[in-house]
Coordinates of C-alpha atoms in Angstrom, one line a residue:
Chain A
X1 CA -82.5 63.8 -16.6
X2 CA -82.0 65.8 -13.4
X3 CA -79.8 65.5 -10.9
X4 CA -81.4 63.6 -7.8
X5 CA -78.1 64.3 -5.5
X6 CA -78.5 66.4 -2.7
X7 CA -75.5 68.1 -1.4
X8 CA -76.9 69.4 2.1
X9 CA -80.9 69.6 2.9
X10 CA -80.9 73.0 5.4
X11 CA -83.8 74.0 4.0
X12 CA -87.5 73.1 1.4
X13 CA -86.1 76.0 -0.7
X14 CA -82.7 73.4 -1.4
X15 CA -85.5 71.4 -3.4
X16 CA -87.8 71.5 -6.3
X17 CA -90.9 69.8 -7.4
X18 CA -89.1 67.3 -9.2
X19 CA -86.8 66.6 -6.7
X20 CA -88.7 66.2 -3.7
X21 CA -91.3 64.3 -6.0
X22 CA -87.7 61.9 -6.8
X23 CA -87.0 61.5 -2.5
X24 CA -90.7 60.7 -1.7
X25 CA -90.6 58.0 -4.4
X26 CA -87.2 56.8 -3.1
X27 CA -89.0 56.6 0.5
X28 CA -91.5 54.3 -0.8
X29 CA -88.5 51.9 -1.8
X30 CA -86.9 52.6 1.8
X31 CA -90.2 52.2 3.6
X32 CA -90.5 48.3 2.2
X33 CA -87.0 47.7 3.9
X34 CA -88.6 49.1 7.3
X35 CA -91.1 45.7 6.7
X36 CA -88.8 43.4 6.2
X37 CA -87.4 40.4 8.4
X38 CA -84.5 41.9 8.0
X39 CA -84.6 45.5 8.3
X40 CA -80.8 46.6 7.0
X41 CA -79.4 47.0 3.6
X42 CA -75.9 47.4 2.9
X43 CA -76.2 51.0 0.7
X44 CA -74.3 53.2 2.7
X45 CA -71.8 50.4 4.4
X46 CA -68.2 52.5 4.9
X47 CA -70.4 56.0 5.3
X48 CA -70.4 57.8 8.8
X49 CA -73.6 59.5 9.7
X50 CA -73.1 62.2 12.9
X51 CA -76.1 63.2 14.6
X52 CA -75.7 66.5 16.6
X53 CA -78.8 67.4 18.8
X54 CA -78.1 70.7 20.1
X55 CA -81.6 70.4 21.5
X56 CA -83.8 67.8 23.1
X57 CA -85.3 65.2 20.9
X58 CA -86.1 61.5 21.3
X59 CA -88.4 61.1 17.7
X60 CA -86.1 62.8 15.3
X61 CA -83.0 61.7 17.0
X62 CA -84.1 57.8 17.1
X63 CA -85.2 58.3 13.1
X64 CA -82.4 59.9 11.7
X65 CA -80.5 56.8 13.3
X66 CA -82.7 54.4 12.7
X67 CA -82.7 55.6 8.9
X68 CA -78.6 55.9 9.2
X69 CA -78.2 52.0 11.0
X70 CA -81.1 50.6 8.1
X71 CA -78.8 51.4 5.5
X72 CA -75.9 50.4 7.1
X73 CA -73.9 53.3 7.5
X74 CA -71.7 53.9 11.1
X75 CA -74.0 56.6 12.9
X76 CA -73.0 58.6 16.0
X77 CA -75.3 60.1 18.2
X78 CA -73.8 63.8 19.4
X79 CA -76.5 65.4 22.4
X80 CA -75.6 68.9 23.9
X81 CA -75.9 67.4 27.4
X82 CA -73.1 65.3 27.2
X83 CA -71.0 67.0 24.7
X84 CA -68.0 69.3 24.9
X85 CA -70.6 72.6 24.0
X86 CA -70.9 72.2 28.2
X87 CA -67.4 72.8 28.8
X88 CA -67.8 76.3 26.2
X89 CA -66.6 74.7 23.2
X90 CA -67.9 76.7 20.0
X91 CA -70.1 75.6 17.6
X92 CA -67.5 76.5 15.1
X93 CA -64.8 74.2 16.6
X94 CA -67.2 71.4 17.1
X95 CA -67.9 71.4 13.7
X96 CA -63.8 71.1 13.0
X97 CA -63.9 68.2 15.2
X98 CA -66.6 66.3 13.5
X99 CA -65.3 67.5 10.1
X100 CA -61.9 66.1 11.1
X101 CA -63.1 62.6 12.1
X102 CA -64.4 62.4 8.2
X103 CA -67.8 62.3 9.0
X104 CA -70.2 62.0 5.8
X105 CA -73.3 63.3 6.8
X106 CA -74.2 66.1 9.7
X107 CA -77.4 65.9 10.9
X108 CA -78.0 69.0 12.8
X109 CA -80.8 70.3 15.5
X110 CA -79.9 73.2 17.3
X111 CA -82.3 75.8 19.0
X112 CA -80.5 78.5 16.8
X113 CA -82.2 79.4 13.6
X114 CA -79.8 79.1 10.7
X115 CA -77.2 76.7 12.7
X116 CA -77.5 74.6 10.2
X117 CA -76.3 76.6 7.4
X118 CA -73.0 77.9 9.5
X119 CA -72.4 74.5 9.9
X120 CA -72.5 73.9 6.3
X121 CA -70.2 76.7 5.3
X122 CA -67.6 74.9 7.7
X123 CA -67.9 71.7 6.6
X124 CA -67.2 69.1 3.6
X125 CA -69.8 66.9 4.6
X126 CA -73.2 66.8 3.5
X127 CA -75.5 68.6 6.5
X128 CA -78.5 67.6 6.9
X129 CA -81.3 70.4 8.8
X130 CA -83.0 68.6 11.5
X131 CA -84.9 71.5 12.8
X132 CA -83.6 75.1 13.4
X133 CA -85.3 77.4 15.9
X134 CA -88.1 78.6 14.6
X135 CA -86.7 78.3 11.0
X136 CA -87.6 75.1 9.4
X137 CA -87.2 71.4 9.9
X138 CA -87.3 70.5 5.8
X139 CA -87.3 66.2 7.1
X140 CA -90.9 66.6 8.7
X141 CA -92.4 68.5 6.4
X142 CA -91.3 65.7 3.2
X143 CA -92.7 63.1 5.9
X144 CA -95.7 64.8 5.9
X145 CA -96.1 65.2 2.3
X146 CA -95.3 61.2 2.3
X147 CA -97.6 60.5 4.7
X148 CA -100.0 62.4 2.8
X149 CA -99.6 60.9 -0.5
X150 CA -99.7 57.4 0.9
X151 CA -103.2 57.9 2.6
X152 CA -104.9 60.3 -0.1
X153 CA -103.0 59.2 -2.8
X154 CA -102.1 62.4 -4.2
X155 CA -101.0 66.0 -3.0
X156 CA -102.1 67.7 -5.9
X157 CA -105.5 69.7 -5.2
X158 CA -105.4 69.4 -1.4
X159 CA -106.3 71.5 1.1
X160 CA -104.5 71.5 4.3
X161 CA -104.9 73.8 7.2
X162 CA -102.1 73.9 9.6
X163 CA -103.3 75.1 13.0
X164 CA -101.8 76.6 16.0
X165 CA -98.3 78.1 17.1
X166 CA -97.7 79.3 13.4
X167 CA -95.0 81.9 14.7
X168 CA -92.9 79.4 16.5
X169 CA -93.2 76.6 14.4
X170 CA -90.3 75.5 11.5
X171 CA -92.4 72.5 10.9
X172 CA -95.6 74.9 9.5
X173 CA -93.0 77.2 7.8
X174 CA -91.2 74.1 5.9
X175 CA -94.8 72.0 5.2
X176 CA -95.7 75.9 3.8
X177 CA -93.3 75.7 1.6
X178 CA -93.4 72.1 0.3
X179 CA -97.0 71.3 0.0
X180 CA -97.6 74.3 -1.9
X181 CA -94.9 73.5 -4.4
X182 CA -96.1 70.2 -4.4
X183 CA -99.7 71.2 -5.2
X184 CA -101.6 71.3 -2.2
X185 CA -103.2 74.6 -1.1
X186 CA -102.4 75.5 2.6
X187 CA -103.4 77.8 4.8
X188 CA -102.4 78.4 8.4
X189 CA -104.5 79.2 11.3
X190 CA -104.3 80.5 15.4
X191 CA -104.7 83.1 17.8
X192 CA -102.8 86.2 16.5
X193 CA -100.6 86.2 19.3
X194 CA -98.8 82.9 17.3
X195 CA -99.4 84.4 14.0
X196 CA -95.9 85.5 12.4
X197 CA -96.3 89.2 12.9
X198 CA -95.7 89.1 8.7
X199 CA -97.5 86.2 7.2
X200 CA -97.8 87.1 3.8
X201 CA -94.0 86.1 4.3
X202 CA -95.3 82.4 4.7
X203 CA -97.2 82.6 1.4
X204 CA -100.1 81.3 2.6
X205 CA -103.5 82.1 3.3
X206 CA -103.7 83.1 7.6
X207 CA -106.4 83.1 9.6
X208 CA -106.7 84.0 13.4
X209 CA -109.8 81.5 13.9
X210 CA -109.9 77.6 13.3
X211 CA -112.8 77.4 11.9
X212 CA -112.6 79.2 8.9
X213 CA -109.7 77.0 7.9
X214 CA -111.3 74.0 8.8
X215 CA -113.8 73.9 6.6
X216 CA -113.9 71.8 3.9
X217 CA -110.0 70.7 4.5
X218 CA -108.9 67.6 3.1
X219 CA -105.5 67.4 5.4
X220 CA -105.5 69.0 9.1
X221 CA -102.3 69.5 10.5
X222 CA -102.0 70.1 14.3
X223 CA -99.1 71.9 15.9
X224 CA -97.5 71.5 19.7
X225 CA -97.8 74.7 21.7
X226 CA -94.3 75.1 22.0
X227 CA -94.2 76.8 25.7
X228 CA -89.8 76.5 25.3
X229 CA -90.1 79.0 22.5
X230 CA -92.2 81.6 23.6
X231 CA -89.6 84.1 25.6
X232 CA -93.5 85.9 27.3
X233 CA -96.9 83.9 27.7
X234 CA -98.4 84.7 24.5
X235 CA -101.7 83.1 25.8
X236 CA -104.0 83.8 28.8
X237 CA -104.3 80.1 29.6
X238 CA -104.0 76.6 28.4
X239 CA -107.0 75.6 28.6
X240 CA -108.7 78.8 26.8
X241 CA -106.0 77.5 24.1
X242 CA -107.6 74.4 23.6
X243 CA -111.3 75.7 23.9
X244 CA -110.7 78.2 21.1
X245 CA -108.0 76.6 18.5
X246 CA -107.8 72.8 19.9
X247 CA -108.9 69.7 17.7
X248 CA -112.2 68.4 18.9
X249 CA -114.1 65.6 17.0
X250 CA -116.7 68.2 16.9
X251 CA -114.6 71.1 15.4
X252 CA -113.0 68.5 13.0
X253 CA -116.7 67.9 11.3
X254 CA -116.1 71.3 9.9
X255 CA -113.6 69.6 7.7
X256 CA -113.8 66.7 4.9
X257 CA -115.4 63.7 5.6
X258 CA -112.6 62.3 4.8
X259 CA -110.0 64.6 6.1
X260 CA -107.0 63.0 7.8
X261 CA -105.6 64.6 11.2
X262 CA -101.4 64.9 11.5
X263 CA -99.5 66.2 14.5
X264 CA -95.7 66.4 14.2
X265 CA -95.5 65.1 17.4
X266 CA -94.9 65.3 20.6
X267 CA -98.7 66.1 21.6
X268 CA -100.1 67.7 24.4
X269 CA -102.9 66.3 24.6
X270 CA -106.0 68.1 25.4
X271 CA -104.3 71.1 24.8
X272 CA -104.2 71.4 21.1
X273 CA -105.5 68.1 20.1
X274 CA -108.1 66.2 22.2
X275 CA -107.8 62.3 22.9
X276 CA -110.4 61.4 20.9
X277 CA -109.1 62.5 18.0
X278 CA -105.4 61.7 18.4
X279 CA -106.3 58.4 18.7
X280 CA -109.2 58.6 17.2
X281 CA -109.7 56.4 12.7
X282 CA -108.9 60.2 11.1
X283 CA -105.3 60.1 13.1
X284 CA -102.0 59.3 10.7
X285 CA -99.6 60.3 13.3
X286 CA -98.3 57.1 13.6
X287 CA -98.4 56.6 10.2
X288 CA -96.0 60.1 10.0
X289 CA -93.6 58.5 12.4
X290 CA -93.3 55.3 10.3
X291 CA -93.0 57.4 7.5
X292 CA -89.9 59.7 9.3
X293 CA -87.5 56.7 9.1
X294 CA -88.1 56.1 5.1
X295 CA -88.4 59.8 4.3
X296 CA -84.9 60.0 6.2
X297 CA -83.3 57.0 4.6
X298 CA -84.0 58.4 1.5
X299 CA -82.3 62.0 2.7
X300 CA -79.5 60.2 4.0
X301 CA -78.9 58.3 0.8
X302 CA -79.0 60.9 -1.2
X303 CA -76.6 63.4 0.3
X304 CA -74.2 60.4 1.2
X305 CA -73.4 60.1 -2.5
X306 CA -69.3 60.4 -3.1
X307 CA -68.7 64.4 -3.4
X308 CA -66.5 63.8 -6.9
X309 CA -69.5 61.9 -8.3
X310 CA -71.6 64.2 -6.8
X311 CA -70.5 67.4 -8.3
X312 CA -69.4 65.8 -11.9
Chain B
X1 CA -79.2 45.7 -35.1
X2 CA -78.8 41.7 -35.0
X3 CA -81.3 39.7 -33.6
X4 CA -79.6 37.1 -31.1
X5 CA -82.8 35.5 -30.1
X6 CA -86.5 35.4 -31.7
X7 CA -89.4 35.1 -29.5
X8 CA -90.1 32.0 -30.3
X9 CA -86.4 30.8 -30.0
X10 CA -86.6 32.3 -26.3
X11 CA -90.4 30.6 -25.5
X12 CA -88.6 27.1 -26.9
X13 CA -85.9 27.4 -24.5
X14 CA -87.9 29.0 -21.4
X15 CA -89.8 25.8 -22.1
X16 CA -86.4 23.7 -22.7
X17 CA -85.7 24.7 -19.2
X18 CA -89.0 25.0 -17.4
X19 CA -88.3 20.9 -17.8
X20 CA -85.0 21.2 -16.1
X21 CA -86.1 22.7 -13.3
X22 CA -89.1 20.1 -12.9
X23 CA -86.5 17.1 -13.3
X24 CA -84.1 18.8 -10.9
X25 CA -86.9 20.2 -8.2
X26 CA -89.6 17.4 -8.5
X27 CA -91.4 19.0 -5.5
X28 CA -92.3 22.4 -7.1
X29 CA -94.1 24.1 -3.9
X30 CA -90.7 24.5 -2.9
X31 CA -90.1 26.9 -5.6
X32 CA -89.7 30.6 -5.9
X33 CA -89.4 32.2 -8.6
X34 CA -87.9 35.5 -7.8
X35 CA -87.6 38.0 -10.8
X36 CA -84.8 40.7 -10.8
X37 CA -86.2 44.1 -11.4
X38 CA -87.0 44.6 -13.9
X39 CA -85.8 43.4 -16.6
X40 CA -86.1 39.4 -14.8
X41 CA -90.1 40.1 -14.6
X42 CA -90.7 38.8 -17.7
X43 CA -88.5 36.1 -17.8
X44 CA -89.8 34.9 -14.2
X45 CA -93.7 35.2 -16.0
X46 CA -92.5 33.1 -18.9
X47 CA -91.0 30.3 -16.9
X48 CA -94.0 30.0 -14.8
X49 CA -96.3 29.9 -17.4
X50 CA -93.9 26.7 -19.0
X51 CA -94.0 25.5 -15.6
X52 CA -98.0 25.6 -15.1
X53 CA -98.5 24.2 -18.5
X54 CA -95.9 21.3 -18.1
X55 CA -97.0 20.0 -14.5
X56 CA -100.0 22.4 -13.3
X57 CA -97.2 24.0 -10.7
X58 CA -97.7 27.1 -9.1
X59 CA -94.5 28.3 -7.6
X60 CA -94.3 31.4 -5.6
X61 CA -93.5 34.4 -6.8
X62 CA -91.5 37.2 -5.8
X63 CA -89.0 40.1 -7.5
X64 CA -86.1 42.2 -6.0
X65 CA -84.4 45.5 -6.8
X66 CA -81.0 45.3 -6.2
X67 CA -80.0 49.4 -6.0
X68 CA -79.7 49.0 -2.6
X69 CA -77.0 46.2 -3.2
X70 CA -75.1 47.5 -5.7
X71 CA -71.2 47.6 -5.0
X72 CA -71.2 50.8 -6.3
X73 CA -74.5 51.8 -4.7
X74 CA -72.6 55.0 -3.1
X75 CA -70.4 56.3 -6.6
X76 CA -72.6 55.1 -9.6
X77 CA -75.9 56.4 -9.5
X78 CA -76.5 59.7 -11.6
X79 CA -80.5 59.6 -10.4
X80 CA -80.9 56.7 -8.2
X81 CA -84.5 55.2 -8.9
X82 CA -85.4 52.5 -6.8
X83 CA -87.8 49.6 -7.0
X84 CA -89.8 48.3 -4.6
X85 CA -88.9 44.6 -3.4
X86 CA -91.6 41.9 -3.1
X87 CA -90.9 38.6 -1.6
X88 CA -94.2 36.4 -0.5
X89 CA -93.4 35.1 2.6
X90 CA -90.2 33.5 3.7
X91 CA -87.7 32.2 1.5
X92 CA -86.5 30.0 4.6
X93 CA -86.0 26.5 2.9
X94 CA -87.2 27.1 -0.7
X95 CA -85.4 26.9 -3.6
X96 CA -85.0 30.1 -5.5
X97 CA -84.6 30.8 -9.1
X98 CA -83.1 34.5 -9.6
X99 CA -84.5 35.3 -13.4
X100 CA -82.9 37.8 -14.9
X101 CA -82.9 38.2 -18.8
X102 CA -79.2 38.5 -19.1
X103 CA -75.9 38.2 -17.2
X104 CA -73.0 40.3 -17.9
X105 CA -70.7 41.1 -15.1
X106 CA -72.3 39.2 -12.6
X107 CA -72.3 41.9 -10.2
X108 CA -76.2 42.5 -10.3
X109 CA -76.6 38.6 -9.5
X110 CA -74.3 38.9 -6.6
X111 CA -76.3 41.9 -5.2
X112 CA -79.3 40.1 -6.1
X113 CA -78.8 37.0 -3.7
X114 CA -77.7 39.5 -1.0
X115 CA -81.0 40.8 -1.5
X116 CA -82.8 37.3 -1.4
X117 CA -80.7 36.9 1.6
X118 CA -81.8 39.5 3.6
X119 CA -85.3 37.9 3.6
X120 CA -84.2 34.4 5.2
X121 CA -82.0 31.1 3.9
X122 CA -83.0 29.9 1.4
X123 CA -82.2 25.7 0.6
X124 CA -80.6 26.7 -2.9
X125 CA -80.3 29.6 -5.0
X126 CA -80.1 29.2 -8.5
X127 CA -80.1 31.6 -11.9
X128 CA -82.0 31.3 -14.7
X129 CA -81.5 33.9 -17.7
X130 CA -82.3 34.6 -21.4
X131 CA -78.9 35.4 -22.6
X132 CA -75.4 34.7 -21.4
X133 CA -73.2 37.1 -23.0
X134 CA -70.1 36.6 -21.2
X135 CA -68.1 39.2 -19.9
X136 CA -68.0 37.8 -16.1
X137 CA -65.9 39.9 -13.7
X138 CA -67.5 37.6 -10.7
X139 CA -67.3 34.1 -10.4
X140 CA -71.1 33.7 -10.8
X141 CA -73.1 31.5 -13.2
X142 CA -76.2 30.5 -14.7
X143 CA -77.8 27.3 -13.7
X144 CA -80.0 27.3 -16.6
X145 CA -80.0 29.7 -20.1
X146 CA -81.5 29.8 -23.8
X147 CA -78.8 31.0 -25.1
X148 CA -74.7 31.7 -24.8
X149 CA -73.2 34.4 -27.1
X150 CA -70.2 36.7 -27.3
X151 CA -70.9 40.2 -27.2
X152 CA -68.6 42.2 -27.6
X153 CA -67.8 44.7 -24.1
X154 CA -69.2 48.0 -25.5
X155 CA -72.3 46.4 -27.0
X156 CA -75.4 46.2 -25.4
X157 CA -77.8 43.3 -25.3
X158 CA -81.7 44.4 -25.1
X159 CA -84.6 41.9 -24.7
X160 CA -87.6 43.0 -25.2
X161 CA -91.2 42.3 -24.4
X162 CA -93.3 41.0 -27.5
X163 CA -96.6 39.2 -28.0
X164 CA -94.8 36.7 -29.0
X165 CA -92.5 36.4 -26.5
X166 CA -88.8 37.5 -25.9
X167 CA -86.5 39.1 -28.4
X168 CA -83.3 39.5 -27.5
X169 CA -81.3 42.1 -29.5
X170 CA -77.5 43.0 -29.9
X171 CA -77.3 46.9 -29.9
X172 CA -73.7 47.7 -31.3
X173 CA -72.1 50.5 -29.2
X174 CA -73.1 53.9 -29.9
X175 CA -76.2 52.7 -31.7
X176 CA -79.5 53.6 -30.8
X177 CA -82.1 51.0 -29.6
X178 CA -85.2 52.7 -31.2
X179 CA -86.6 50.7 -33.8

C-alpha cells in the first residue's frame, strides 16, 4: 500500500496516478459532508490552516476556507491588501512569521510563478499551491478531473479540448498534466498569440483554431482571457476574440453530443464563453465550484497529517 | 483459528435480540438502524431482516463512516480511505441502533454517535453488536449482543459474511486470516 500523505501540493507533478486517483475518491467522502445538515466534521480540530492571497481571489479564497472551517480546523485568511507585504515586508520574512505562529498548512496564491515552492523551502508546514503566475494551480485542475468523473463517470478515454489564453493560463498547464496522467487525451487550442511560444513543452496536442479541437470532444474546457497577465495586447479586440475562439452553442455542436462545457471561473461572458452556453444544460461550472470545496477538503486533510507520522 | 460464533449461533441471537428491541421500541417507525461502516452493514441487514419477519417492520436505514471522527483521525491513518455516509432523512426524534459487528475499545462507537450527531438529535442511541470482546478504554456499551468473550489484546476478532449468516472468528496475533 502506498502512501496517500501529501507533504506540500505546489505542483500535478507532486502526484501520481494512484495518488490523485486516492484524493478524488477521498473528495467523494468530503463532498457528502458539504450535503449535510450539518456541514462540519471534527478531522482536523487543533490544526491551523493560513491562507495567503498574494493576489485577488474571492472563489479559491472562500473554498480553501470553506474546506479548512468543514473540517474543523482554525483557518486564517492572509490578503496582500491588508497585510504587512504593503509596508515592504518580504515574502521571505512573511513566511517566518506565519511559520512561527505554527501554522499547519500554507495555502499560497501569489502572482509570482514558483512562490509557492520558496515558500516551501522556508517552511515546516505543509504548503499548499493555490495558483502561481502563469505556473499552475494543481487544486483546480483535481476539481476538474472530479467534476469530470462525477458527470461522465470516468476520465479514462476522454477527450478534452482546453481553449483560449493557453500561454497565461496555470489552470490549462496543471489540467495538462493531470488529465493526461489520468487517461484523458487533451489538447489545447487559441489564437497563437496565447499559444506558449513552446507547446510541445505542455505535452499536448496545440492547435491555433477552435474548431479542430472541438470536434468530437467529450470535455470542453473554457479559459478567462486573462487581460492582468498579458504585459502588451496580445489581441486586436475583444470582440474579434470571441467571434473567432469564443463558445457559441453553435461552435459547441462540433463537439459530442454529449460533451460537457467547464470554465474555471470567473467568466467574461460573451467574451470567451457566450450566455447561452454558460448557463446553458451542457454547463458543469457550478458543479466545479461545488466540487472545489471537497477536492480541497481532501488536499487539506491530507497534508495536515502529523509530520512524524507523516514521514515514518 | 477458533470459531467464537457459527452462523447460525449469530442468526439465533440477531433474532434473540431483534425481540428485544420490539419489546423495548414497540413503535418501530421510530427506528433506525444505522450500520457502522463497514463491518456494521451486515449486522444492520441481519437485524432487519429478524425484525421484518417477527412484526412486518421496516425501520429506516442508514450507515456511517466514522474516519472523519476518529480521535486519532490526524496521527493514525497510513492511507486514509473514507466511506461515504448515508443517513435517510433526519435522525431528529428517532431511536437509533449503531450496529457494529464487534466492540473493542469503544473508541469507533464514540466517533460513531458523533457522526450520528452531526445529522440531528436523536431520542436515544443505542448499540447493537455481534461480539463483545472486552477490552474497553471508553466507558461505552452495548445495549444488546450475541455474544461476550475474552479476547486476548493482540488477537483479532473477524466476522465474516456467509450464506449462512455470521461467523465470527478469533485470529490469534500474528496469524493470518486467510482460510
Amino acid at each position: 500500500m502506498t502512501d496517500a500523505r501529501l507533504r506540500h501540493l505546489l505542483s500535478v507533478s507532486d502526484l501520481c496516478a494512484e495518488s490523485a486517483t486516492g484524493l478524488l475518491d477521498a473528495a467523494e467522502a468530503f463532498l457528502e459532508v458539504s450535503r449535510r445538515p450539518v456541514r462540519k466534521v471534527p478531522t482536523l480540530r487543533g490544526k491551523t490552516v493560513i491562507n495567503c492571497f498574494f493576489e485577488a481571489s474571492t472563489r479559491t479564497r472562500t473554498s480553501f476556507e470553506l474546506a479548512g472551517k468543514r473540517l474543523s480546523a482554525d483557518v486564517v485568511n492572509v490578503s496582500a491588501s491588508s497585510s504587512s507585504t504593503t509596508k515592504g515586508e518580504t515574502l521571505r520574512d512573511t513566511v517566518k512569521t506565519l511559520d512561527a505562529m505554527h501554522a499547519d498548512v500554507i495555502v499560497v496564491r501569489h502572482g509570482a510563478s514558483g512562490a509557492p515552492a520558496y515558500v516551501a523551502e522556508r517552511t515546516r508546514a505543509s504548503v499548499v499551491n493555490a495558483g502561481d503566475g502563469t505556473h499552475e494551480h494543481p487544486t483546480q485542475a483535481l476539481l476538474d478531473a472530479f467534476t469530470i468523473r462525477r458527470t461522465k463517470g470516468r476520465i479514462a478515454g476522454l477527450k478534452v479540448a482546453i481553449l483560449g489564453d493557453i500561454a497565461h493560463s496555470r489552470v490549462a498547464r496543471s489540467n495538462a498534466l493531470l488529465l493526461p496522467m489520468l487517461g484523458a487525451e487533451v489538447c489545447v487550442a487559441g489564437p497563437r498569440t496565447l499559444l506558449p511560444h513552446d507547446s510541445a513543452a505542455l505535452g499536448v496536442r496545440s492547435y491555433d483554431r477552435v474548431e479542430p479541437a472541438l470536434e468530437g470532444a467529450d470535455v470542453v474546457m473554457m479559459l478567462r482571457i486573462q487581460r492582468e497577465r498579458q504585459g502588451v495586447s496580445l489581441l486586436p479586440s475583444l470582440r474579434e476574440y470571441a467571434r473567432q475562439f469564443g463558445l457559441s452553442a453553435q461552435r459547441l455542436e462540433r463537439a459530442a453530443p454529449d460533451a460537457i462545457v467547464m470554465h474555471p471561473g470567473p467568466m467574461n461572458r460573451g467574451v470567451e464563453i457566450a450566455d447561452d452556453v454558460a448557463d446553458g444544460p451542457r454547463s458543469v461550472v457550478l458543479a466545479q465550484v461545488e466540487a472545489g470545496v471537497a477536492v480541497r477538503m481532501a488536499v487539506l486533510y491530507q497534508c495536515s497529517q502529523d509530520p512524524d507520522e507523516r514521514e515514518s | 483459528m477458533p470459531t467464537l460464533l457459527e452462523a447460525e449461533a449469530s442468526n439465533r441471537g440477531l433474532r434473540r435480540i431483534a425481540g428485544e428491541i420490539l419489546e423495548r421500541h414497540p413503535k418501530p417507525a421510530e427506528l433506525m438502524l444505522v450500520a457502522v461502516r463497514r463491518g456494521g452493514l451486515p449486522v444492520a441487514r441481519g437485524l432487519a431482516d429478524w425484525l421484518r419477519e417477527l412484526d412486518g417492520a421496516e425501520p429506516s436505514r442508514g450507515e456511517v463512516d466514522i474516519t472523519l471522527y476518529r480521535d486519532d483521525a490526524a496521527t493514525a491513518l497510513p492511507n486514509p480511505r473514507i466511506g461515504p455516509s448515508d443517513i435517510p432523512g433526519s435522525v431528529a426524534g428517532k431511536v437509533v441502533i449503531l450496529c457494529d459487528d464487534v466492540v473493542f475499545t469503544g473508541r469507533t462507537v464514540r466517533a460513531a454517535i458523533d457522526a450520528v450527531m452531526d445529522y440531528g438529535r436523536p431520542a436515544r442511541i443505542e448499540l447493537c453488536v455481534l461480539v463483545d470482546r472486552g477490552g474497553r478504554e471508553l466507558p461505552v456499551q452495548p445495549d444488546y449482543c450475541v455474544l461476550r468473550a475474552a479476547v486476548g489484546a493482540g488477537d483479532r476478532v473477524e466476522v465474516r459474511d456467509e450464506p449462512a449468516g455470521l461467523l465470527a472468528l478469533q485470529i490469534a496475533e500474528g496469524e493470518s486470516s486467510q482460510p
